[in-house]
Amino acid sequence: MSSTQPADGAAAAPSASDNSLPAPPREYWQPQAFTTLEEDDKRLDKLDGFTLVHMTNRMGAVGARLGKGSHGVVYSCIKDTEPDKLVAMKVMRKDAEYNTLPVESETIRYLANREHLYPGWEHTARMITEFRRLSDDVFVTWAIALEYCDTNLDSLSNFNSPWLYENTGSFGLPVPLTKIIMSGILKGLDFLSSCGVVHRDIKPDNVLINYWPPMAKLTDFGLSTRVDQQIVTYYDTLAHCGHIAYRPPEVVRRFGQRSPVVDIWGAGRCLAYMITGFHLSFARNETDDWFDSLDGWMTLSPGFKFTVRRMAPDSWPVAGEFDLLFGFETPENRGAIHLLRDLLQFRPDCRISPAWALGYGFVKDAAEHEDAAWRWLRSMLMNRPPPRMQDEGWKQWLNISPRR
């Protein structure tokens, strides 16, 4: 992790009061004729009241597709009645094995109805509207319009890692920015937990980032569930539905239950990602050994590793300082490691809650670092990535944002 100020030689960072990005010329985003889209994207002409726009990113690459996952594709659009306001339009993929949009829209509406009951709702992505169509005599959601955010945690780190390493000597995000993002993740999870919702897929791709004011929002609730929800489908039985690299150990051992503790593990992995700039586990599929994939970043003592691989979670001991060793611990990030160790407790019932985690010193003073986080963001945004990244720069959407 980096110091609290941009390094010497970095782009001059404007003052915190200068919180506006340069106004983009109109060619940075223009309405696009639907006939020029790929065949799979032509369904967008059925989105009444919204117009697709092509964005130009910092590399000069143009495209309307902001991202693509296993279940949906996200496009940049404008609302016809508010042409200066961008929205993120998420559309179900034609080849998706499972349509997650009905669950996502239902969960977001459920959370919106409880915004006045618990704090932290502003750290979850908001839905503007949804589009439904008739399928087997039932109206099914096939597209949802979400609030537009500037980037996500994965893109923010990937796109700026070379610049960060050149200026700070670390691929990880600066401390002030890490504090702000981690605080937002925990506040969002605290709100979900209060509402009885389990996200089940917390990872850097699903953490959205706004530049000003700097803040994090949780998104992609298509695999979420409620603790009290009746089991109807196979997905309802799963404790975690995300990538194997972000699964908690009890789920890897097939002992997991639908509980907010799986989201706490994901939050800890996100914190480790922000500290190092790398994912803790390199497991890619079910055949990879999840425990061996941790070696190097998070090392388990032989006795502790033997126990968690062969016994049920309720028999696992609490991981002590010598049971769980982090290969990236330094005096500078000791406060973050203290929080990380309690978020990544292997025994599920010993992981701290989001509300408890917010009391840790590393994130407790996050609001005081907002200006410093903004200065770091401005410095990163003013720098082009090195030439070796420009060929793939179109994948990293750090767009100039008009009014949200």
Short mmCIF file of C-alpha atoms in Angstrom, two decimals:
data_model
loop_
_atom_site.label_atom_id
_atom_site.label_comp_id
_atom_site.label_asym_id
_atom_site.label_seq_id
_atom_site.Cartn_x
_atom_site.Cartn_y
_atom_site.Cartn_z
CA MET A 1 0.00 0.00 0.00
CA SER A 2 1.11 3.52 -0.69
CA SER A 3 1.69 6.70 1.23
CA THR A 4 -1.01 9.24 1.83
CA GLN A 5 0.16 11.66 -0.87
CA PRO A 6 0.94 11.19 -4.58
CA ALA A 7 4.62 10.58 -5.14
CA ASP A 8 7.00 13.18 -6.48
CA GLY A 9 6.91 13.28 -10.24
CA ALA A 10 3.28 12.22 -10.39
CA ALA A 11 0.77 14.43 -12.13
CA ALA A 12 -0.11 17.51 -10.13
CA ALA A 13 -3.11 16.77 -7.98
CA PRO A 14 -5.74 19.54 -7.85
CA SER A 15 -7.13 20.66 -4.55
CA ALA A 16 -10.05 18.80 -3.07
CA SER A 17 -12.36 21.73 -3.74
CA ASP A 18 -11.72 21.35 -7.48
CA ASN A 19 -13.85 18.23 -7.73
CA SER A 20 -15.02 18.44 -11.34
CA LEU A 21 -13.51 16.46 -14.18
CA PRO A 22 -12.88 18.27 -17.49
CA ALA A 23 -16.10 18.56 -19.46
CA PRO A 24 -15.95 15.94 -22.22
CA PRO A 25 -16.53 17.07 -25.82
CA ARG A 26 -19.69 15.71 -27.36
CA GLU A 27 -17.74 13.19 -29.43
CA TYR A 28 -16.84 11.43 -26.21
CA TRP A 29 -20.35 10.03 -26.07
CA GLN A 30 -22.86 10.17 -28.91
CA PRO A 31 -26.15 8.38 -29.63
CA GLN A 32 -25.44 5.32 -31.78
CA ALA A 33 -27.68 3.81 -34.46
CA PHE A 34 -28.76 0.36 -33.37
CA THR A 35 -28.24 -1.04 -36.88
CA THR A 36 -24.45 -0.81 -36.44
CA LEU A 37 -24.41 -3.06 -33.39
CA GLU A 38 -23.50 -6.71 -33.28
CA GLU A 39 -26.38 -9.09 -33.90
CA ASP A 40 -26.55 -10.04 -30.23
CA ASP A 41 -26.99 -6.39 -29.24
CA LYS A 42 -29.86 -5.45 -31.54
CA ARG A 43 -32.37 -6.28 -28.81
CA LEU A 44 -31.56 -2.88 -27.35
CA ASP A 45 -33.83 -1.17 -29.87
CA LYS A 46 -36.72 -2.41 -27.70
CA LEU A 47 -35.65 -0.28 -24.75
CA ASP A 48 -38.20 2.52 -25.00
CA GLY A 49 -37.07 5.78 -23.45
CA PHE A 50 -33.34 5.00 -23.60
CA THR A 51 -30.72 5.50 -26.31
CA LEU A 52 -27.45 3.63 -26.59
CA VAL A 53 -24.32 5.81 -26.53
CA HIS A 54 -20.75 4.96 -27.42
CA MET A 55 -18.14 6.02 -24.89
CA THR A 56 -14.52 6.94 -25.56
CA ASN A 57 -12.17 5.78 -22.83
CA ARG A 58 -8.76 7.18 -21.90
CA MET A 59 -7.11 5.06 -24.59
CA GLY A 60 -9.28 6.60 -27.30
CA ALA A 61 -11.14 3.32 -27.85
CA VAL A 62 -14.85 3.62 -28.61
CA GLY A 63 -17.59 1.25 -27.56
CA ALA A 64 -21.01 1.00 -25.96
CA ARG A 65 -20.34 -2.20 -24.05
CA LEU A 66 -19.12 -1.46 -20.54
CA GLY A 67 -18.75 -5.04 -19.40
CA LYS A 68 -19.76 -8.64 -20.00
CA GLY A 69 -20.31 -11.37 -17.45
CA SER A 70 -21.49 -14.96 -17.51
CA HIS A 71 -25.14 -13.91 -17.22
CA GLY A 72 -25.44 -10.40 -18.63
CA VAL A 73 -23.95 -7.60 -20.71
CA VAL A 74 -23.80 -3.95 -19.55
CA TYR A 75 -24.13 -1.04 -21.99
CA SER A 76 -23.88 2.73 -21.64
CA CYS A 77 -27.15 4.52 -22.40
CA ILE A 78 -28.79 7.87 -21.88
CA LYS A 79 -32.33 8.47 -20.75
CA ASP A 80 -34.20 10.27 -23.54
CA THR A 81 -35.86 12.66 -21.10
CA GLU A 82 -32.47 13.48 -19.49
CA PRO A 83 -29.93 13.43 -22.34
CA ASP A 84 -27.04 14.53 -20.11
CA LYS A 85 -27.48 11.63 -17.69
CA LEU A 86 -25.80 8.28 -18.27
CA VAL A 87 -27.25 4.97 -17.10
CA ALA A 88 -25.85 1.44 -17.15
CA MET A 89 -28.20 -0.89 -19.03
CA LYS A 90 -27.79 -4.53 -18.04
CA VAL A 91 -29.24 -7.00 -20.55
CA MET A 92 -29.57 -10.75 -20.16
CA ARG A 93 -27.23 -12.73 -22.40
CA LYS A 94 -28.93 -14.93 -24.97
CA ASP A 95 -26.61 -17.83 -24.16
CA ALA A 96 -26.88 -17.45 -20.38
CA GLU A 97 -27.52 -20.69 -18.55
CA TYR A 98 -29.63 -18.91 -15.96
CA ASN A 99 -31.44 -15.56 -16.13
CA THR A 100 -30.38 -13.70 -12.99
CA LEU A 101 -32.08 -10.38 -13.79
CA PRO A 102 -35.46 -11.22 -12.17
CA VAL A 103 -33.66 -12.00 -8.91
CA GLU A 104 -31.50 -8.89 -9.20
CA SER A 105 -34.42 -6.53 -9.81
CA GLU A 106 -36.46 -8.12 -7.02
CA THR A 107 -33.55 -7.82 -4.57
CA ILE A 108 -32.87 -4.17 -5.43
CA ARG A 109 -36.56 -3.32 -4.98
CA TYR A 110 -36.60 -5.21 -1.69
CA LEU A 111 -33.59 -3.23 -0.48
CA ALA A 112 -35.03 0.08 -1.69
CA ASN A 113 -38.14 -0.50 0.41
CA ARG A 114 -35.92 -0.74 3.49
CA GLU A 115 -33.65 2.24 2.89
CA HIS A 116 -35.33 4.19 5.67
CA LEU A 117 -34.87 1.38 8.22
CA TYR A 118 -31.11 0.87 8.14
CA PRO A 119 -28.06 2.98 7.20
CA GLY A 120 -25.84 2.13 4.25
CA TRP A 121 -28.34 1.90 1.39
CA GLU A 122 -26.34 4.48 -0.58
CA HIS A 123 -23.58 1.86 -0.87
CA THR A 124 -25.72 -0.42 -3.04
CA ALA A 125 -26.41 0.19 -6.73
CA ARG A 126 -29.83 1.69 -7.47
CA MET A 127 -32.21 0.57 -10.19
CA ILE A 128 -33.93 3.16 -12.39
CA THR A 129 -36.35 0.89 -14.23
CA GLU A 130 -36.72 -2.63 -15.58
CA PHE A 131 -37.98 -4.12 -18.84
CA ARG A 132 -40.10 -7.25 -18.99
CA ARG A 133 -41.37 -9.50 -21.75
CA LEU A 134 -43.86 -12.35 -21.93
CA SER A 135 -42.29 -15.80 -21.67
CA ASP A 136 -44.38 -18.94 -21.12
CA ASP A 137 -47.35 -16.81 -20.02
CA VAL A 138 -45.19 -15.04 -17.42
CA PHE A 139 -43.61 -11.59 -17.64
CA VAL A 140 -39.87 -12.01 -17.12
CA THR A 141 -37.29 -9.26 -16.59
CA TRP A 142 -34.75 -9.22 -19.44
CA ALA A 143 -33.10 -5.80 -18.92
CA ILE A 144 -32.64 -3.36 -16.05
CA ALA A 145 -31.39 0.24 -16.04
CA LEU A 146 -28.99 0.96 -13.17
CA GLU A 147 -27.31 4.12 -11.96
CA TYR A 148 -24.05 4.80 -13.80
CA CYS A 149 -20.81 4.58 -11.84
CA ASP A 150 -17.38 5.56 -13.07
CA THR A 151 -15.59 2.22 -12.81
CA ASN A 152 -15.27 -0.91 -10.67
CA LEU A 153 -12.56 -1.99 -8.25
CA ASP A 154 -11.06 -4.56 -10.62
CA SER A 155 -10.68 -2.06 -13.47
CA LEU A 156 -9.42 0.69 -11.18
CA SER A 157 -6.60 -1.52 -9.91
CA ASN A 158 -5.72 -3.22 -13.22
CA PHE A 159 -5.68 -0.04 -15.27
CA ASN A 160 -3.47 1.89 -12.84
CA SER A 161 -1.16 -0.82 -11.46
CA PRO A 162 1.87 0.12 -13.66
CA TRP A 163 1.53 3.81 -12.76
CA LEU A 164 1.13 2.99 -9.07
CA TYR A 165 4.20 0.78 -9.09
CA GLU A 166 6.24 3.44 -10.89
CA ASN A 167 5.23 6.17 -8.44
CA THR A 168 4.83 4.28 -5.17
CA GLY A 169 6.74 1.02 -5.53
CA SER A 170 3.57 -1.02 -4.94
CA PHE A 171 0.84 -2.41 -7.18
CA GLY A 172 -1.70 -1.88 -4.39
CA LEU A 173 -4.01 1.10 -4.07
CA PRO A 174 -3.01 4.05 -1.84
CA VAL A 175 -4.04 3.85 1.82
CA PRO A 176 -6.62 6.71 1.70
CA LEU A 177 -8.37 5.19 -1.31
CA THR A 178 -8.31 1.72 0.24
CA LYS A 179 -9.89 3.09 3.43
CA ILE A 180 -12.71 4.80 1.49
CA ILE A 181 -13.48 1.76 -0.68
CA MET A 182 -13.28 -0.74 2.17
CA SER A 183 -15.52 1.42 4.35
CA GLY A 184 -18.09 1.52 1.54
CA ILE A 185 -17.98 -2.25 1.08
CA LEU A 186 -18.52 -2.86 4.79
CA LYS A 187 -21.34 -0.31 5.03
CA GLY A 188 -23.05 -1.93 2.06
CA LEU A 189 -22.69 -5.39 3.61
CA ASP A 190 -23.96 -4.10 6.94
CA PHE A 191 -27.08 -2.85 5.17
CA LEU A 192 -27.54 -6.19 3.35
CA SER A 193 -27.08 -8.10 6.59
CA SER A 194 -29.64 -5.92 8.37
CA CYS A 195 -32.11 -6.69 5.57
CA GLY A 196 -31.38 -10.43 5.70
CA VAL A 197 -29.82 -10.48 2.22
CA VAL A 198 -26.75 -12.53 1.27
CA HIS A 199 -24.94 -11.29 -1.85
CA ARG A 200 -23.01 -14.56 -2.48
CA ASP A 201 -20.67 -13.06 -5.09
CA ILE A 202 -18.56 -10.32 -3.46
CA LYS A 203 -15.47 -9.68 -5.62
CA PRO A 204 -13.68 -6.64 -7.12
CA ASP A 205 -15.77 -6.78 -10.32
CA ASN A 206 -18.93 -6.26 -8.26
CA VAL A 207 -17.67 -3.24 -6.32
CA LEU A 208 -18.47 -0.02 -8.22
CA ILE A 209 -16.45 3.15 -7.66
CA ASN A 210 -17.50 6.78 -8.07
CA TYR A 211 -14.78 9.40 -8.41
CA TRP A 212 -16.47 12.27 -6.57
CA PRO A 213 -17.26 11.99 -3.86
CA PRO A 214 -15.05 8.88 -3.68
CA MET A 215 -17.26 5.99 -2.61
CA ALA A 216 -17.94 2.31 -3.25
CA LYS A 217 -21.22 0.61 -4.09
CA LEU A 218 -22.11 -3.08 -4.23
CA THR A 219 -23.73 -4.31 -7.43
CA ASP A 220 -24.77 -7.48 -9.30
CA PHE A 221 -27.40 -8.98 -7.01
CA GLY A 222 -28.39 -11.64 -9.54
CA LEU A 223 -26.99 -14.43 -7.38
CA SER A 224 -28.18 -12.99 -4.08
CA THR A 225 -30.64 -14.65 -1.75
CA ARG A 226 -32.47 -13.94 1.48
CA VAL A 227 -31.75 -15.88 4.62
CA ASP A 228 -35.46 -16.62 5.09
CA GLN A 229 -36.12 -17.34 1.41
CA GLN A 230 -37.88 -20.56 0.51
CA ILE A 231 -35.72 -22.99 -1.46
CA VAL A 232 -37.21 -23.37 -4.95
CA THR A 233 -34.30 -23.84 -7.36
CA TYR A 234 -30.86 -25.41 -7.19
CA TYR A 235 -29.29 -21.94 -6.87
CA ASP A 236 -31.29 -21.37 -3.68
CA THR A 237 -29.38 -24.18 -1.97
CA LEU A 238 -25.93 -22.75 -2.65
CA ALA A 239 -24.03 -20.85 0.03
CA HIS A 240 -21.87 -19.10 -2.57
CA CYS A 241 -22.38 -18.76 -6.31
CA GLY A 242 -19.31 -16.83 -7.41
CA HIS A 243 -15.88 -17.75 -8.76
CA ILE A 244 -14.02 -20.49 -6.92
CA ALA A 245 -11.11 -18.14 -6.19
CA TYR A 246 -13.42 -16.06 -3.95
CA ARG A 247 -15.21 -18.90 -2.19
CA PRO A 248 -14.73 -19.19 1.56
CA PRO A 249 -13.09 -22.37 2.86
CA GLU A 250 -16.26 -23.89 4.30
CA VAL A 251 -17.89 -23.67 0.86
CA VAL A 252 -14.83 -25.22 -0.77
CA ARG A 253 -15.22 -28.08 1.73
CA ARG A 254 -18.96 -28.21 0.87
CA PHE A 255 -20.11 -27.32 4.40
CA GLY A 256 -21.30 -23.78 3.65
CA GLN A 257 -24.72 -22.38 4.53
CA ARG A 258 -26.62 -19.35 3.26
CA SER A 259 -25.28 -16.75 5.66
CA PRO A 260 -23.72 -13.26 5.58
CA VAL A 261 -20.41 -14.81 6.69
CA VAL A 262 -19.69 -15.79 3.07
CA ASP A 263 -19.88 -12.11 2.11
CA ILE A 264 -17.48 -11.19 4.91
CA TRP A 265 -14.92 -13.54 3.39
CA GLY A 266 -15.39 -11.83 0.01
CA ALA A 267 -14.87 -8.43 1.63
CA GLY A 268 -11.60 -9.66 3.13
CA ARG A 269 -10.44 -10.88 -0.26
CA CYS A 270 -11.25 -7.46 -1.75
CA LEU A 271 -9.17 -5.79 0.96
CA ALA A 272 -6.24 -8.10 0.20
CA TYR A 273 -6.64 -7.26 -3.49
CA MET A 274 -6.45 -3.53 -2.75
CA ILE A 275 -3.34 -3.99 -0.58
CA THR A 276 -1.41 -6.13 -3.07
CA GLY A 277 -2.93 -5.48 -6.49
CA PHE A 278 -3.26 -9.26 -6.93
CA HIS A 279 -5.89 -11.90 -6.17
CA LEU A 280 -5.05 -14.07 -3.17
CA SER A 281 -6.04 -17.33 -4.87
CA PHE A 282 -5.19 -18.40 -8.39
CA ALA A 283 -7.64 -21.30 -8.53
CA ARG A 284 -9.57 -21.25 -11.81
CA ASN A 285 -11.84 -24.30 -11.65
CA GLU A 286 -13.07 -27.07 -9.39
CA THR A 287 -10.06 -29.28 -10.12
CA ASP A 288 -7.53 -26.72 -8.87
CA ASP A 289 -6.45 -27.20 -5.27
CA TRP A 290 -7.89 -24.14 -3.53
CA PHE A 291 -5.68 -24.50 -0.47
CA ASP A 292 -2.43 -24.83 -2.44
CA SER A 293 -3.41 -21.83 -4.58
CA LEU A 294 -3.10 -19.59 -1.49
CA ASP A 295 0.62 -20.27 -0.99
CA GLY A 296 2.76 -17.18 -1.32
CA TRP A 297 0.11 -14.62 -0.35
CA MET A 298 -1.61 -16.35 2.55
CA THR A 299 0.23 -19.29 4.07
CA LEU A 300 -1.38 -21.71 6.52
CA SER A 301 0.67 -23.45 9.17
CA PRO A 302 0.96 -27.22 8.52
CA GLY A 303 -1.16 -28.17 11.54
CA PHE A 304 -3.89 -25.65 10.79
CA LYS A 305 -3.97 -26.64 7.11
CA PHE A 306 -4.28 -30.31 8.06
CA THR A 307 -7.25 -29.52 10.32
CA VAL A 308 -9.26 -27.41 7.87
CA ARG A 309 -8.77 -29.92 5.04
CA ARG A 310 -9.96 -32.93 7.04
CA MET A 311 -12.42 -31.76 9.69
CA ALA A 312 -15.80 -30.02 9.65
CA PRO A 313 -15.84 -26.21 10.12
CA ASP A 314 -17.31 -26.38 13.63
CA SER A 315 -14.15 -28.26 14.67
CA TRP A 316 -11.75 -25.73 13.16
CA PRO A 317 -9.71 -23.71 15.66
CA VAL A 318 -9.59 -19.93 15.56
CA ALA A 319 -6.72 -18.97 13.26
CA GLY A 320 -4.00 -17.33 15.33
CA GLU A 321 -1.19 -15.06 14.23
CA PHE A 322 1.07 -18.01 13.40
CA ASP A 323 -1.68 -20.11 11.78
CA LEU A 324 -2.36 -17.53 9.09
CA LEU A 325 0.65 -15.70 7.64
CA PHE A 326 0.34 -12.96 5.03
CA GLY A 327 3.25 -12.58 2.64
CA PHE A 328 2.57 -8.87 2.15
CA GLU A 329 2.49 -7.66 5.77
CA THR A 330 4.56 -4.54 6.42
CA PRO A 331 4.67 -1.99 9.26
CA GLU A 332 2.80 0.46 7.02
CA ASN A 333 -0.22 -1.79 6.45
CA ARG A 334 -0.37 -3.34 9.92
CA GLY A 335 -3.78 -1.79 10.61
CA ALA A 336 -5.17 -3.23 7.39
CA ILE A 337 -3.70 -6.66 8.18
CA HIS A 338 -5.32 -6.59 11.63
CA LEU A 339 -8.72 -6.09 9.97
CA LEU A 340 -7.91 -8.59 7.22
CA ARG A 341 -7.03 -11.34 9.67
CA ASP A 342 -10.45 -11.12 11.34
CA LEU A 343 -12.33 -10.90 8.03
CA LEU A 344 -10.54 -14.00 6.71
CA GLN A 345 -11.05 -16.20 9.75
CA PHE A 346 -11.45 -19.73 8.41
CA ARG A 347 -14.00 -20.75 11.04
CA PRO A 348 -17.26 -19.12 9.82
CA ASP A 349 -18.76 -18.31 13.22
CA CYS A 350 -15.57 -16.47 14.22
CA ARG A 351 -15.64 -13.96 11.37
CA ILE A 352 -16.53 -10.47 12.47
CA SER A 353 -19.73 -8.79 11.32
CA PRO A 354 -19.67 -5.75 8.98
CA ALA A 355 -20.83 -3.49 11.83
CA TRP A 356 -18.03 -4.75 14.06
CA ALA A 357 -15.47 -4.35 11.25
CA LEU A 358 -16.47 -0.70 10.80
CA GLY A 359 -15.18 -0.06 14.31
CA TYR A 360 -11.62 -1.07 13.40
CA GLY A 361 -9.14 1.78 13.26
CA PHE A 362 -8.26 1.20 9.61
CA VAL A 363 -11.75 2.11 8.35
CA LYS A 364 -13.12 4.05 11.32
CA ASP A 365 -11.45 7.26 10.15
CA ALA A 366 -12.16 6.73 6.43
CA ALA A 367 -14.18 9.95 6.10
CA GLU A 368 -11.13 11.98 7.12
CA HIS A 369 -9.25 10.63 4.09
CA GLU A 370 -11.80 11.60 1.43
CA ASP A 371 -9.78 14.55 0.12
CA ALA A 372 -6.56 12.52 -0.04
CA ALA A 373 -8.39 9.69 -1.85
CA TRP A 374 -9.73 12.19 -4.37
CA ARG A 375 -6.26 13.61 -5.00
CA TRP A 376 -4.96 10.12 -5.70
CA LEU A 377 -7.84 9.43 -8.08
CA ARG A 378 -7.19 12.67 -9.94
CA SER A 379 -3.49 11.84 -10.26
CA MET A 380 -4.29 8.39 -11.65
CA LEU A 381 -6.86 9.74 -14.11
CA MET A 382 -4.43 12.29 -15.52
CA ASN A 383 -1.89 9.65 -16.50
CA ARG A 384 -2.05 7.47 -19.60
CA PRO A 385 -1.05 3.85 -19.10
CA PRO A 386 2.23 2.64 -20.62
CA PRO A 387 2.23 1.59 -24.31
CA ARG A 388 2.22 -2.11 -23.45
CA MET A 389 -1.25 -1.72 -21.93
CA GLN A 390 -2.78 0.34 -24.72
CA ASP A 391 -3.74 -2.63 -26.89
CA GLU A 392 -6.04 -3.90 -24.14
CA GLY A 393 -7.01 -0.53 -22.76
CA TRP A 394 -10.49 -0.78 -24.25
CA LYS A 395 -11.33 -3.42 -21.67
CA GLN A 396 -10.80 -1.04 -18.78
CA TRP A 397 -13.64 1.46 -18.75
CA LEU A 398 -12.56 4.50 -16.76
CA ASN A 399 -14.89 6.89 -18.50
CA ILE A 400 -15.24 10.64 -18.18
CA SER A 401 -18.50 10.94 -16.34
CA PRO A 402 -21.19 13.54 -16.98
CA ARG A 403 -23.82 14.21 -14.34
CA ARG A 404 -25.16 11.03 -12.74
#
